[in-house]
Coordinates of C-alpha atoms in Angstrom, one line a residue:
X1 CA -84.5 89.3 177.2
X2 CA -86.5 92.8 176.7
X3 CA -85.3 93.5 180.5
X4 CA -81.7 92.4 180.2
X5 CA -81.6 94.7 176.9
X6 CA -82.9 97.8 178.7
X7 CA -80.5 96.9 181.6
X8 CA -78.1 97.0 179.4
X9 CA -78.3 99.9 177.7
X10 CA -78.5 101.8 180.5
X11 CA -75.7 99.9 182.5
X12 CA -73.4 100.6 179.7
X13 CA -74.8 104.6 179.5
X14 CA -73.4 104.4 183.4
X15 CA -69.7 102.2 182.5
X16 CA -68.1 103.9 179.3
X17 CA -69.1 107.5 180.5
X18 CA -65.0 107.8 181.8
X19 CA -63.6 110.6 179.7
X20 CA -65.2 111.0 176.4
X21 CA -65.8 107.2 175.8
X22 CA -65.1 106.1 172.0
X23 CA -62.7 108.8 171.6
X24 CA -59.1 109.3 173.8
X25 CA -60.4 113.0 174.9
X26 CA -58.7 113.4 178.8
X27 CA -58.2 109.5 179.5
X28 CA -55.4 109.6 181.5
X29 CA -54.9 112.0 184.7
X30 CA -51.5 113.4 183.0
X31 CA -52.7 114.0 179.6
X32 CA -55.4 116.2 180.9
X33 CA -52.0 118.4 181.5
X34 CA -51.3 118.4 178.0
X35 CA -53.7 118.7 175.6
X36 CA -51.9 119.5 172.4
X37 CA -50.9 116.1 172.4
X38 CA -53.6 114.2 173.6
X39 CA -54.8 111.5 170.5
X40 CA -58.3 111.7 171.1
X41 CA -59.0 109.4 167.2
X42 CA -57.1 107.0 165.0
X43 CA -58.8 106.0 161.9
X44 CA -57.3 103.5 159.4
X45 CA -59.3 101.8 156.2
X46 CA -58.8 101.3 152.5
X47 CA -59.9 104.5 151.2
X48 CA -63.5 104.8 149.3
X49 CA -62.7 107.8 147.4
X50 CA -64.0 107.4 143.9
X51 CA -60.8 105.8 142.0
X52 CA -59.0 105.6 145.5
X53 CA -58.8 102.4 145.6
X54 CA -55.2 101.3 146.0
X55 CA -54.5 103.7 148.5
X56 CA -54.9 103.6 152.6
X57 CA -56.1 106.6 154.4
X58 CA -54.8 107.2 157.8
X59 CA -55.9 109.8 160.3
X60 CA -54.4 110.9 163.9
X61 CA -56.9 113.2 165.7
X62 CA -55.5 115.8 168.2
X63 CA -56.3 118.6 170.8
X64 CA -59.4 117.8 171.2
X65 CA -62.8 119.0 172.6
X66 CA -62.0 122.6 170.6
X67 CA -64.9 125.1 170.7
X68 CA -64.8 126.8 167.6
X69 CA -64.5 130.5 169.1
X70 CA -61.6 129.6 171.6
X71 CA -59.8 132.6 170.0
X72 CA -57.2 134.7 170.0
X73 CA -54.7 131.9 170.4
X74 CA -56.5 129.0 168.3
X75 CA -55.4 125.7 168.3
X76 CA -51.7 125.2 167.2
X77 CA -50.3 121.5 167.4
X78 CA -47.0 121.5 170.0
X79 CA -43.9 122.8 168.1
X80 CA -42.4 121.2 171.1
X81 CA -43.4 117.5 170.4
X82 CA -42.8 115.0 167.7
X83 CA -46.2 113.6 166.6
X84 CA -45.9 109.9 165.0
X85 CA -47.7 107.3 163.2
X86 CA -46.6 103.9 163.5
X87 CA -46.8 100.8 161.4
X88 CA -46.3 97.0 161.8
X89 CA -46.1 95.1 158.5
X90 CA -44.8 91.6 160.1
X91 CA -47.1 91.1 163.2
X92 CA -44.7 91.5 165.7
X93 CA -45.9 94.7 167.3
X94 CA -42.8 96.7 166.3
X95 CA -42.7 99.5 164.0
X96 CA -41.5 98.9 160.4
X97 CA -42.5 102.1 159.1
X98 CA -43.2 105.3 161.2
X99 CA -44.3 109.1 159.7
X100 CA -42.9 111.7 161.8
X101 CA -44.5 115.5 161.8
X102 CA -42.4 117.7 163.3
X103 CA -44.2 121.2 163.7
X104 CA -43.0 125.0 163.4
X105 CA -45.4 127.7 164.8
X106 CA -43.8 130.8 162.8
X107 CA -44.8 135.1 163.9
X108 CA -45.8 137.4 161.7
X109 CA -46.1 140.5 164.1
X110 CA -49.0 142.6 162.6
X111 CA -48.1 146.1 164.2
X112 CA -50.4 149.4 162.9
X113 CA -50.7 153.4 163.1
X114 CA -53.3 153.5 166.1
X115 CA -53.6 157.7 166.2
X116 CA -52.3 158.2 162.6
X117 CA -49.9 160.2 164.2
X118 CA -46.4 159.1 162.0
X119 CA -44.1 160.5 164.8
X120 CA -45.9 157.4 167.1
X121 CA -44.7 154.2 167.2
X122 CA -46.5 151.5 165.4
X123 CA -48.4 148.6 167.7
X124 CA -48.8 145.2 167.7
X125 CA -52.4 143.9 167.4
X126 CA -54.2 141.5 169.9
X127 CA -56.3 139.8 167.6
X128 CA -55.0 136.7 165.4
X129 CA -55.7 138.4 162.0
X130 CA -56.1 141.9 160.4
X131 CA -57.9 141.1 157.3
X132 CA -58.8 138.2 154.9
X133 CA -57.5 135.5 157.0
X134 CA -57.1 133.5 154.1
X135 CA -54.1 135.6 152.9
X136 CA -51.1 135.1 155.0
X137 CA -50.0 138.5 155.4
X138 CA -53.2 139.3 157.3
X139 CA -52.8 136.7 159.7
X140 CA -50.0 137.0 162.6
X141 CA -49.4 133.2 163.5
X142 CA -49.1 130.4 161.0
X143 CA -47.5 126.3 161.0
X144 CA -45.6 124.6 159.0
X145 CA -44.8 120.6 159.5
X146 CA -42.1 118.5 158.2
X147 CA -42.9 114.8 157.3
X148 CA -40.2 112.2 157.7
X149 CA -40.9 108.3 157.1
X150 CA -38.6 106.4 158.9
X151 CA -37.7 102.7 158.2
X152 CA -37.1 100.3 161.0
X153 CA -36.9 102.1 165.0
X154 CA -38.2 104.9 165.0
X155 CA -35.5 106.5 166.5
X156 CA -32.4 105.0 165.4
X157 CA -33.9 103.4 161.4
X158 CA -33.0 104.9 158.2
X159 CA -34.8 108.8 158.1
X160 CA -36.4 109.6 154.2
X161 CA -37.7 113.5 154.0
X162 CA -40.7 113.6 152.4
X163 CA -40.8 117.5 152.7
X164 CA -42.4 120.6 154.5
X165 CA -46.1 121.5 154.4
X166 CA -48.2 124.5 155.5
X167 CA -51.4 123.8 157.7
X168 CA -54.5 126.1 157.3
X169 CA -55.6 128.3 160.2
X170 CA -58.2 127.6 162.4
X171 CA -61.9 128.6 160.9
X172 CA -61.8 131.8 162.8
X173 CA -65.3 132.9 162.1
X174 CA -67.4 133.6 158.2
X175 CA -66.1 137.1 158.6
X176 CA -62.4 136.2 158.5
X177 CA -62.8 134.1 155.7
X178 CA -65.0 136.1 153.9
X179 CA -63.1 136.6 150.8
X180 CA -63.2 132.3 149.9
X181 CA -64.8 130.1 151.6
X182 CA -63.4 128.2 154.0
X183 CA -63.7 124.7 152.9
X184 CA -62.1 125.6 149.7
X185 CA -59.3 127.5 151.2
X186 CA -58.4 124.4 153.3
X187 CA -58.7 122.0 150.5
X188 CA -55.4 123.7 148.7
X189 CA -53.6 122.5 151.7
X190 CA -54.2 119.0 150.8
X191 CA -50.8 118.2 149.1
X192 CA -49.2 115.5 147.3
X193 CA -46.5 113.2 149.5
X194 CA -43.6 111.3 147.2
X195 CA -43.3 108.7 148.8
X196 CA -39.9 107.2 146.3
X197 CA -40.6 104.1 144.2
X198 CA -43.8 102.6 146.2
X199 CA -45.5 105.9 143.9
X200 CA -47.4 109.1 146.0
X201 CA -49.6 110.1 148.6
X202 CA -51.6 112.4 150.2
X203 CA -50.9 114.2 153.1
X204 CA -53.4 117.3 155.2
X205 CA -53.4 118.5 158.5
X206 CA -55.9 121.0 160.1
X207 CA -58.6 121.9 162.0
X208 CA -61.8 118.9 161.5
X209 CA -65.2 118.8 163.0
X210 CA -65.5 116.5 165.4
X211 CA -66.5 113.4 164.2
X212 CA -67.4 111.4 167.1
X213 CA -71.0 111.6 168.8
X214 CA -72.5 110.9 172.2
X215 CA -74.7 112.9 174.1
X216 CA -72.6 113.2 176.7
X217 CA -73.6 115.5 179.2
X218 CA -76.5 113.6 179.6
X219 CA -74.4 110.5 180.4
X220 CA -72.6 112.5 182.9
X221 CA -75.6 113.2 184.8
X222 CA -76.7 110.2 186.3
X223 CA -77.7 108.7 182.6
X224 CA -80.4 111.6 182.2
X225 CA -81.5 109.5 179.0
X226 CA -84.1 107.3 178.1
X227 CA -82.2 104.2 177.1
X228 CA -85.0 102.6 175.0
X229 CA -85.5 105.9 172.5
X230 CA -81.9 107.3 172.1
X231 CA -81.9 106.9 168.6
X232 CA -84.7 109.6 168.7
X233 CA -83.6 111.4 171.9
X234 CA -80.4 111.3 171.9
X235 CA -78.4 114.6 171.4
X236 CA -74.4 114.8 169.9
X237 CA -73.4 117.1 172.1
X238 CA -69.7 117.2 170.6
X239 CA -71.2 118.8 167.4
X240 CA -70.1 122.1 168.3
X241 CA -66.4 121.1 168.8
X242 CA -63.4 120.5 166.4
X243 CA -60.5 118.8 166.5
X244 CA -56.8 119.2 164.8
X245 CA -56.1 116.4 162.0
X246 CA -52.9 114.9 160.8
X247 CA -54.5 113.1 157.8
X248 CA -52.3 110.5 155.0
X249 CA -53.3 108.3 152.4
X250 CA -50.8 106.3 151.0
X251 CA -50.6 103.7 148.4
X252 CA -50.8 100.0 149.9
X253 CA -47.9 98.9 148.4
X254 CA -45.6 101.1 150.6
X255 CA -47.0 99.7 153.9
X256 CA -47.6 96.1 153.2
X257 CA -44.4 94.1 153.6
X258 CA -42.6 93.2 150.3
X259 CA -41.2 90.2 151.6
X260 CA -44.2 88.0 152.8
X261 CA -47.2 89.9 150.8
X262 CA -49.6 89.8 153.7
X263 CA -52.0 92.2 153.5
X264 CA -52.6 92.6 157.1
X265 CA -51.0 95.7 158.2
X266 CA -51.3 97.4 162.4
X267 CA -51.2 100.5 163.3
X268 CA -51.1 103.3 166.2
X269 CA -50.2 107.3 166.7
X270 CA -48.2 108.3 169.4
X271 CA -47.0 112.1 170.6
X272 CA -43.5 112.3 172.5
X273 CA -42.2 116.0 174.2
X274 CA -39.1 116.3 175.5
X275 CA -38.1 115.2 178.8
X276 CA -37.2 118.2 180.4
X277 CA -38.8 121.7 180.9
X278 CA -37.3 125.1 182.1
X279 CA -39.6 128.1 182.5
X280 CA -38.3 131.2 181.7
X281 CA -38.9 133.6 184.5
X282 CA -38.6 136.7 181.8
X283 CA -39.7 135.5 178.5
X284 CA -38.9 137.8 175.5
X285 CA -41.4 139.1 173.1
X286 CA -42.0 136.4 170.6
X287 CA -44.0 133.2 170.4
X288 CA -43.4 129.9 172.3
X289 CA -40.8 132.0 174.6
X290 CA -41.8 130.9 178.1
X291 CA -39.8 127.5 178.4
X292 CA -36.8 125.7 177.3
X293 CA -37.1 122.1 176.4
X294 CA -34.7 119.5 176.2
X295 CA -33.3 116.3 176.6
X296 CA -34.4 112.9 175.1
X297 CA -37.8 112.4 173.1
X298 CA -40.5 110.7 175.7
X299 CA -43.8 109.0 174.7
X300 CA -46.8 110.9 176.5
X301 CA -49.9 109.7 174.3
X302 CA -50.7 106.6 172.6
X303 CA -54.1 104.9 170.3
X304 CA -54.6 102.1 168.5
X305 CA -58.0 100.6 168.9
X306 CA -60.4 103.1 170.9
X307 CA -61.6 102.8 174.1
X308 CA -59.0 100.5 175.5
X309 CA -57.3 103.5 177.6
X310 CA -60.9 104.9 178.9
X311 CA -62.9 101.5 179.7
X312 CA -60.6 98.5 179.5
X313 CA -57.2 100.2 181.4
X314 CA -57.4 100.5 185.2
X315 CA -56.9 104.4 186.3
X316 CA -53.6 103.3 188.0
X317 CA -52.5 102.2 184.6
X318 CA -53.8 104.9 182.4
X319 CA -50.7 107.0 182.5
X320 CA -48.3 103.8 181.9
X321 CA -50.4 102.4 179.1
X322 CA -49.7 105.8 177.5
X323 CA -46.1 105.2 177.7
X324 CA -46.0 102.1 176.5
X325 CA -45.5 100.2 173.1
X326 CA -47.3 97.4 171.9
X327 CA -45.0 94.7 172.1
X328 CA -44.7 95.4 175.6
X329 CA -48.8 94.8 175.9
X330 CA -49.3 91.5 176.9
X331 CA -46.7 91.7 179.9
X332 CA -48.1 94.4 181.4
X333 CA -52.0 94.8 180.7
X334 CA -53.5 91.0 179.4
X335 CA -55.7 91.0 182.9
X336 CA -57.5 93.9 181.3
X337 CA -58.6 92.2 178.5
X338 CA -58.6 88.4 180.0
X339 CA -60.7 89.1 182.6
X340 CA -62.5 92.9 181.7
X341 CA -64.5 95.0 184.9
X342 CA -67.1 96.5 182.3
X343 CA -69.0 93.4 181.8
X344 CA -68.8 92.2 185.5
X345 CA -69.7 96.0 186.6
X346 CA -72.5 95.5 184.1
X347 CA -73.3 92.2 185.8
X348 CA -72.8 93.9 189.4
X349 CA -75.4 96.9 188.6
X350 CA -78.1 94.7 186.7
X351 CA -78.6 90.8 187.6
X352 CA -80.8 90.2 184.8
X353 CA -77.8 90.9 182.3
X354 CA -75.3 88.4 182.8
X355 CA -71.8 89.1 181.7
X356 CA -69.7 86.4 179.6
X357 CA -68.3 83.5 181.4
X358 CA -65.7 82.4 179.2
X359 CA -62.4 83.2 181.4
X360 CA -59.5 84.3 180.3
X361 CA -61.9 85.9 176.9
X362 CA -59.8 85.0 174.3
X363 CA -62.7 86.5 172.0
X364 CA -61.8 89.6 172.8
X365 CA -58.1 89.0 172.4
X366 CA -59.2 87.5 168.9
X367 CA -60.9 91.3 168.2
X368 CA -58.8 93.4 170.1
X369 CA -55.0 92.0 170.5
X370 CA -54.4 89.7 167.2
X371 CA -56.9 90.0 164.6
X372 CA -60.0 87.8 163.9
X373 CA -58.4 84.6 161.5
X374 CA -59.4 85.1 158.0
X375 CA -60.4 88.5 157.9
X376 CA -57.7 91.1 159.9
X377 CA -55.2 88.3 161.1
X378 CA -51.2 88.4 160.0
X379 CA -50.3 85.5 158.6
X380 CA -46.9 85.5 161.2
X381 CA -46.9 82.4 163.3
X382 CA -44.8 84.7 165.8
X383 CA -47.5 87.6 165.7
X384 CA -47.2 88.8 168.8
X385 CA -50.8 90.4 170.6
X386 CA -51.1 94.1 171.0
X387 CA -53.5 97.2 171.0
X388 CA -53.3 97.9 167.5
X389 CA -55.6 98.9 164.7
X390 CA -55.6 96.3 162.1
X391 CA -56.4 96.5 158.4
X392 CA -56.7 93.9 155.5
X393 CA -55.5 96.1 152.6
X394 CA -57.5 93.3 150.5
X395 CA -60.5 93.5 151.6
X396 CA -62.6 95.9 149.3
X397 CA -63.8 99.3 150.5
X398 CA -67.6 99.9 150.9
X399 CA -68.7 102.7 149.6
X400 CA -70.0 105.5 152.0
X401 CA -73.8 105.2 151.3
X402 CA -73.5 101.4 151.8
X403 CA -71.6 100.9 154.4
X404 CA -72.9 99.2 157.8
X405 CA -71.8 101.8 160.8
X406 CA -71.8 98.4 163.0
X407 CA -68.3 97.4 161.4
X408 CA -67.5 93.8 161.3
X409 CA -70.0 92.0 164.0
X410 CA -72.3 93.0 161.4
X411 CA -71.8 89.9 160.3
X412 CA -73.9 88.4 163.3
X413 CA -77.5 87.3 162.2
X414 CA -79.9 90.0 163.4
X415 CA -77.9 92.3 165.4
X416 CA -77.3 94.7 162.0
X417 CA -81.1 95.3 161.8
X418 CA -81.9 97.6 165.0
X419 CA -83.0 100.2 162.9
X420 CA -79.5 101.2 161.0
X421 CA -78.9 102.7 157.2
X422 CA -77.8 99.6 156.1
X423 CA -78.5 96.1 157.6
X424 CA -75.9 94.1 155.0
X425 CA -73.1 92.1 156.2
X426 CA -70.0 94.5 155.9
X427 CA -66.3 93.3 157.1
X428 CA -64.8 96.3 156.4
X429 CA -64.9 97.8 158.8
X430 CA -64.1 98.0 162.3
X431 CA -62.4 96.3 164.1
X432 CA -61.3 95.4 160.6
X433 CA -59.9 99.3 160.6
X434 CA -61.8 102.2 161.8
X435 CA -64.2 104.6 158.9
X436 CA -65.4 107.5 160.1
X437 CA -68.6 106.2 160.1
X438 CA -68.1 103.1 162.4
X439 CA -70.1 103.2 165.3
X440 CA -67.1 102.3 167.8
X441 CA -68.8 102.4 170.7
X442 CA -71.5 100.2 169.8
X443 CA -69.4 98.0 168.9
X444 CA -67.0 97.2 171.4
X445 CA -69.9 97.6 173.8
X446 CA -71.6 94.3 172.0
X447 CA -68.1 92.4 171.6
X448 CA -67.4 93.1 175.4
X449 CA -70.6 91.4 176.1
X450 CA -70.0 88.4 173.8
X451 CA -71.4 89.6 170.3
X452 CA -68.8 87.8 168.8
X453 CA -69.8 84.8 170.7
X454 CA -73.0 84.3 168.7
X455 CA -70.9 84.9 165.2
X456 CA -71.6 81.5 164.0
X457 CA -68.0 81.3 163.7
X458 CA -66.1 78.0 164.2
X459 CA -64.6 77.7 167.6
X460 CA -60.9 78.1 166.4
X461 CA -61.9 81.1 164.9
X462 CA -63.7 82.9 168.0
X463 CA -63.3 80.8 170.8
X464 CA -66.6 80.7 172.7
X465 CA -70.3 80.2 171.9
X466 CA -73.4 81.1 173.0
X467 CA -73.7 79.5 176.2
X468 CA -70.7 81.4 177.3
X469 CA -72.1 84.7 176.4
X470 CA -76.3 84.7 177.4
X471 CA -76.3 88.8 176.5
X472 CA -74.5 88.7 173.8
X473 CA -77.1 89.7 171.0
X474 CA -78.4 92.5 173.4
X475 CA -78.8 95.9 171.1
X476 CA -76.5 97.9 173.5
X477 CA -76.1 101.5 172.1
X478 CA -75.1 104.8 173.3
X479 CA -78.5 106.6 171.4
X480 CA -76.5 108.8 169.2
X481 CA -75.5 107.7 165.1
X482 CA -73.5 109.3 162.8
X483 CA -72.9 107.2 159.6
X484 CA -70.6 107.7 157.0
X485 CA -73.2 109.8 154.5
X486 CA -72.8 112.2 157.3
X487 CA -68.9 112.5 156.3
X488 CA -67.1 113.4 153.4
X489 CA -66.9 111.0 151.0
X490 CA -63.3 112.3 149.5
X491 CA -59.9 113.1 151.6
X492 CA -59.7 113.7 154.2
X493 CA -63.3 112.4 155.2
X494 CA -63.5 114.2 157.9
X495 CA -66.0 117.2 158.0
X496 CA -64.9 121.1 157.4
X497 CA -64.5 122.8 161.0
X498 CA -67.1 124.9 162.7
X499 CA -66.2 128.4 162.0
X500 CA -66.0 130.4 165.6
X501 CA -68.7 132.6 164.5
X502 CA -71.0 133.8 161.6
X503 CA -71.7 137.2 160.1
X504 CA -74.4 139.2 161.0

C-alpha cells in the first residue's frame, strides 16, 4: 500500500494540474478570452461568525490570478455582464431564487496645472489616483453594483431591488492608503441587504486574497515535487495573487423553501455578456468607450462544485458545460461522472494503484450530482442530479479553530489523521458546502478514488464498498494546506488583498 500511496500522490500531482485545479482559473479555451467573468470560487456554508448563526454566507470569486501591482487599470468587474447567483430550494436543478449584480464603472477625470502656467490647459493624469486613495475625489475610477433578487426564472420571475452599493478600490499599494488602513477602509463597504419580511443580510464585493493554494508551478513542471514531504515542501504559489469577491450572507429562512421546510438548499454562480459586440473604430475620450454591446443576455461561465469543469469535463466539452444549466446535466455530461478518465489515467500511469471498479460510480453521483442521503440530500423524490453546491442549513457550523479542512469524508476512520489541525469527524463541510478552509482538492481527489467507498456507510447510502475501491484510503494530497485559522473568522472570511506595493 506504501507504493500505491506514493503512486498516487504523484499520479494525481500529474492529472488535476489542467488550469489551476481546485479553483475555475482559465478552464475552458473561451474563458481564457474573458477574464472578468471567469468564476474561478464558489463557497457556500452556514456562517461561523460569532452570533451568525442563522445566517448563510455565500461567495462568487472572480478575475482571477490578479497580481497585486497589475496597475494603472486594476481590476474592475465587467460593466458589460450580469453576474448571478443561483439557488434551488426544491431539488429540481432550477433556480427559485437568483441575486443579480449589475455593475457601473463611473470616471472621475483627475486633470492638473502641469507648468503652473494658468493660461495652459489643465491635463488628465495617467495614474489611477492623486492622493489618499481612500477618499473618492482622489481617485479617478470607481464601481458601483446594483443587487436584484429575482423569484422564479431568472429572466422572466418577479425582479425585488435590494439597492445600489459602492465597491472599494483595489489595494493599490501602503502608500495610497496611507491615510487608513486598508482593511478598515474596505470593511465600511460591507453593507446591510433588506431582504423584505424573511429580515436582512449582508452583502461586500471587492478585491480578496486568494484563498486557494497549490504549488503550482511546480506541478506544471513535470511534478518538480517530492510527493511524500509536501506538507513541508510544498510552496502556495498563488499567495501573491487576489481575486474580486461578490460576497452575501443571508438569513436561512429566505433561501430554504417555505413550503416543504427542507433544509437542503443548491447552489451555483454564473456570468452572462451580451451576445453581440461592435468595436468602435474611433472611441471617444471616456471609459468603457471601445465597443457597443447588445442583444440578448448569454451564459459564458458557470460553478457549482469545483473541479468538475478542470478534471471531470472533457476539453471538447469545457466551453458547453459553461453554457449550460444544471437541469440540463445529466443529458449531456453523466459519462463524466459514470465512468471518470482521472482514476483510469491514474490506473494507466501507475499499475500498483488501482482505480475504482464500480461502473457507472453512483458514489460519486451520490457526492457530486444529488447529495449524500441524510446529510446534504433534498428530501424531493423528483430531485433531479446536477453540479451543484449543496448545503444542510441544519447542520451546525464548526467553528474556524475546529474545523476539519478534509470536509465530510472526514468521517472515514483514519483518513482525517495524516497530520491535519484537527482529526474529529466534521460534516460540515464540503461537499456538505464549501468553507474557506476545505481542502477541495484533497478531497475530491480521495472521493474520485473511492474514499467514500470505505465510509462504513450502508450500501443504499453510498453504493459501493471496499472491494470496489482497493485505493480508496490512499492519503492523496496536493502538499499545500491552508485551514480555516488562516482565514477570517468574520464576513467576508476571505483574507484582505495584497497591496501592489509597500512604502519605503
Amino acid at each position: 500500500m506504501k507504493h500505491a500511496t506514493k503512486a498516487l500522490i504523484a499520479a494525481m500531482a500529474l492529472c488535476v494540474s489542467a488550469s489551476a485545479v481546485a479553483s475555475s482559473h482559465r478552464e475552458a479555451p473561451s474563458i481564457t478570452k474573458t477574464p472578468k467573468v471567469d468564476a474561478s470560487d464558489f463557497y457556500m456554508f452556514n456562517s461561523y461568525e460569532a452570533n451568525r448563526g442563522d445566517y448563510v454566507t455565500i461567495i462568487a470569486n472572480y478575475l482571477p490570478l490578479q497580481d497585486a501591482y497589475g496597475g494603472p487599470n486594476y481590476f474592475a468587474l465587467d460593466p458589460d455582464a450580469l453576474y448571478e447567483i443561483h439557488i434551488d430550494n426544491n431539488g429540481d436543478a432550477v433556480e427559485d431564487i437568483t441575486f443579480q449584480f449589475d455593475f457601473t464603472q463611473n470616471l472621475n477625470s483627475i486633470e492638473i496645472d502641469s507648468d503652473g502656467n494658468p493660461s495652459t490647459p489643465n491635463v488628465a493624469i495617467p495614474l489611477s489616483n492623486a492622493g489618499d486613495a481612500s477618499q473618492a475625489a482622489n481617485v479617478q475610477t470607481s464601481e458601483s453594483y446594483n443587487v436584484t433578487m429575482v423569484k422564479g426564472d431568472r429572466r422572466s420571475g418577479a425582479r425585488t431591488p435590494l439597492g445600489n452599493f459602492n465597491k472599494p478600490f483595489d489595494y493599490i499599494g501602503t502608500k495610497s492608503f496611507k491615510e487608513i488602513d486598508y482593511p478598515t477602509y474596505a470593511r465600511s463597504f460591507i453593507q446591510p441587504l433588506n431582504l423584505g419580511s424573511c429580515g436582512k443580510g449582508r452583502v461586500f464585493v471587492g478585491q480578496r486574497a486568494e484563498g486557494f493554494a497549490i504549488d503550482l508551478g511546480r506541478v506544471f513542471d513535470l511534478v518538480n515535487l517530492n510527493p511524500l514531504d509536501t506538507r513541508t515542501s510544498g510552496t502556495n504559489i498563488l499567495a501573491d495573487k487576489n481575486v474580486t469577491s461578490i460576497a452575501m450572507e443571508v438569513p436561512k429562512s429566505c433561501l430554504v423553501n417555505s413550503t416543504s421546510k427542507d433544509p437542503v438548499i443548491g447552489a451555483w454562480t454564473t456570468a452572462s455578456v451580451r451576445q453581440a459586440t461592435l468595436v468602435n473604430p474611433s472611441p471617444a475620450s471616456g471609459i468603457s468607450t471601445t465597443a457597443k454591446k447588445g442583444g440578448a443576455w448569454t451564459q459564458v461561465s458557470r460553478l457549482g462544485m469545483p473541479l468538475v469543469n478542470e478534471v471531470v469535463i472533457g476539453l471538447k466539452d469545457k466551453d458547453k458545460f459553461n453554457a449550460s444549466e444544471p437541469k440540463d446535466d445529466v443529458a449531456n455530461f453523466k459519462n463524466y461522472v459514470f465512468y471518470p478518465t482521472l482514476p483510469a489515467l491514474i490506473q494507466t500511469l501507475y499499475p500498483t494503484a488501482p482505480a475504482p471498479t464500480n461502473f457507472p460510480r453512483q458514489d460519486l453521483v451520490t457526492a457530486f450530482l444529488t447529495g449524500v442521503p441524510t446529510v446534504n440530500k433534498p428530501t424531493n423524490a423528483n430531485q433531479v442530479p446536477a453540479d451543484m453546491l449543496r448545503l444542510n442549513t441544519d447542520i451546525a457550523a464548526v467553528p474556524a479553530a475546529m474545523q476539519n479542512d478534509l470536509g465530510l469524508i472526514s468521517i472515514i476512520s483514519g483518513i482525517q489523521t495524516d497530520g491535519r489541525p484537527n482529526a474529529g469527524a466534521d460534516t460540515a463541510g464540503f461537499p456538505n458546502g464549501r468553507r474557506p478552509g476545505d481542502d477541495v482538492t484533497d478531497i475530491a481527489l480521495r472521493v474520485s478514488m473511492g474514499a467514500l467507498c470505505h465510509s462504513g456507510l450502508d450500501a443504499k447510502v453510498i453504493p459501493c464498498a471496499p472491494s470496489d475501491a482497493k485505493a480508496g484510503k490512499a492519503l492523496l494530497t496536493d502538499g499545500t494546506l491552508k485551514p480555516a485559522t488562516e482565514f477570517d473568522s468574520v464576513f467576508p472570511y476571505l483574507k484582505t488583498p495584497n497591496p501592489g506595493a509597500t512604502s519605503q
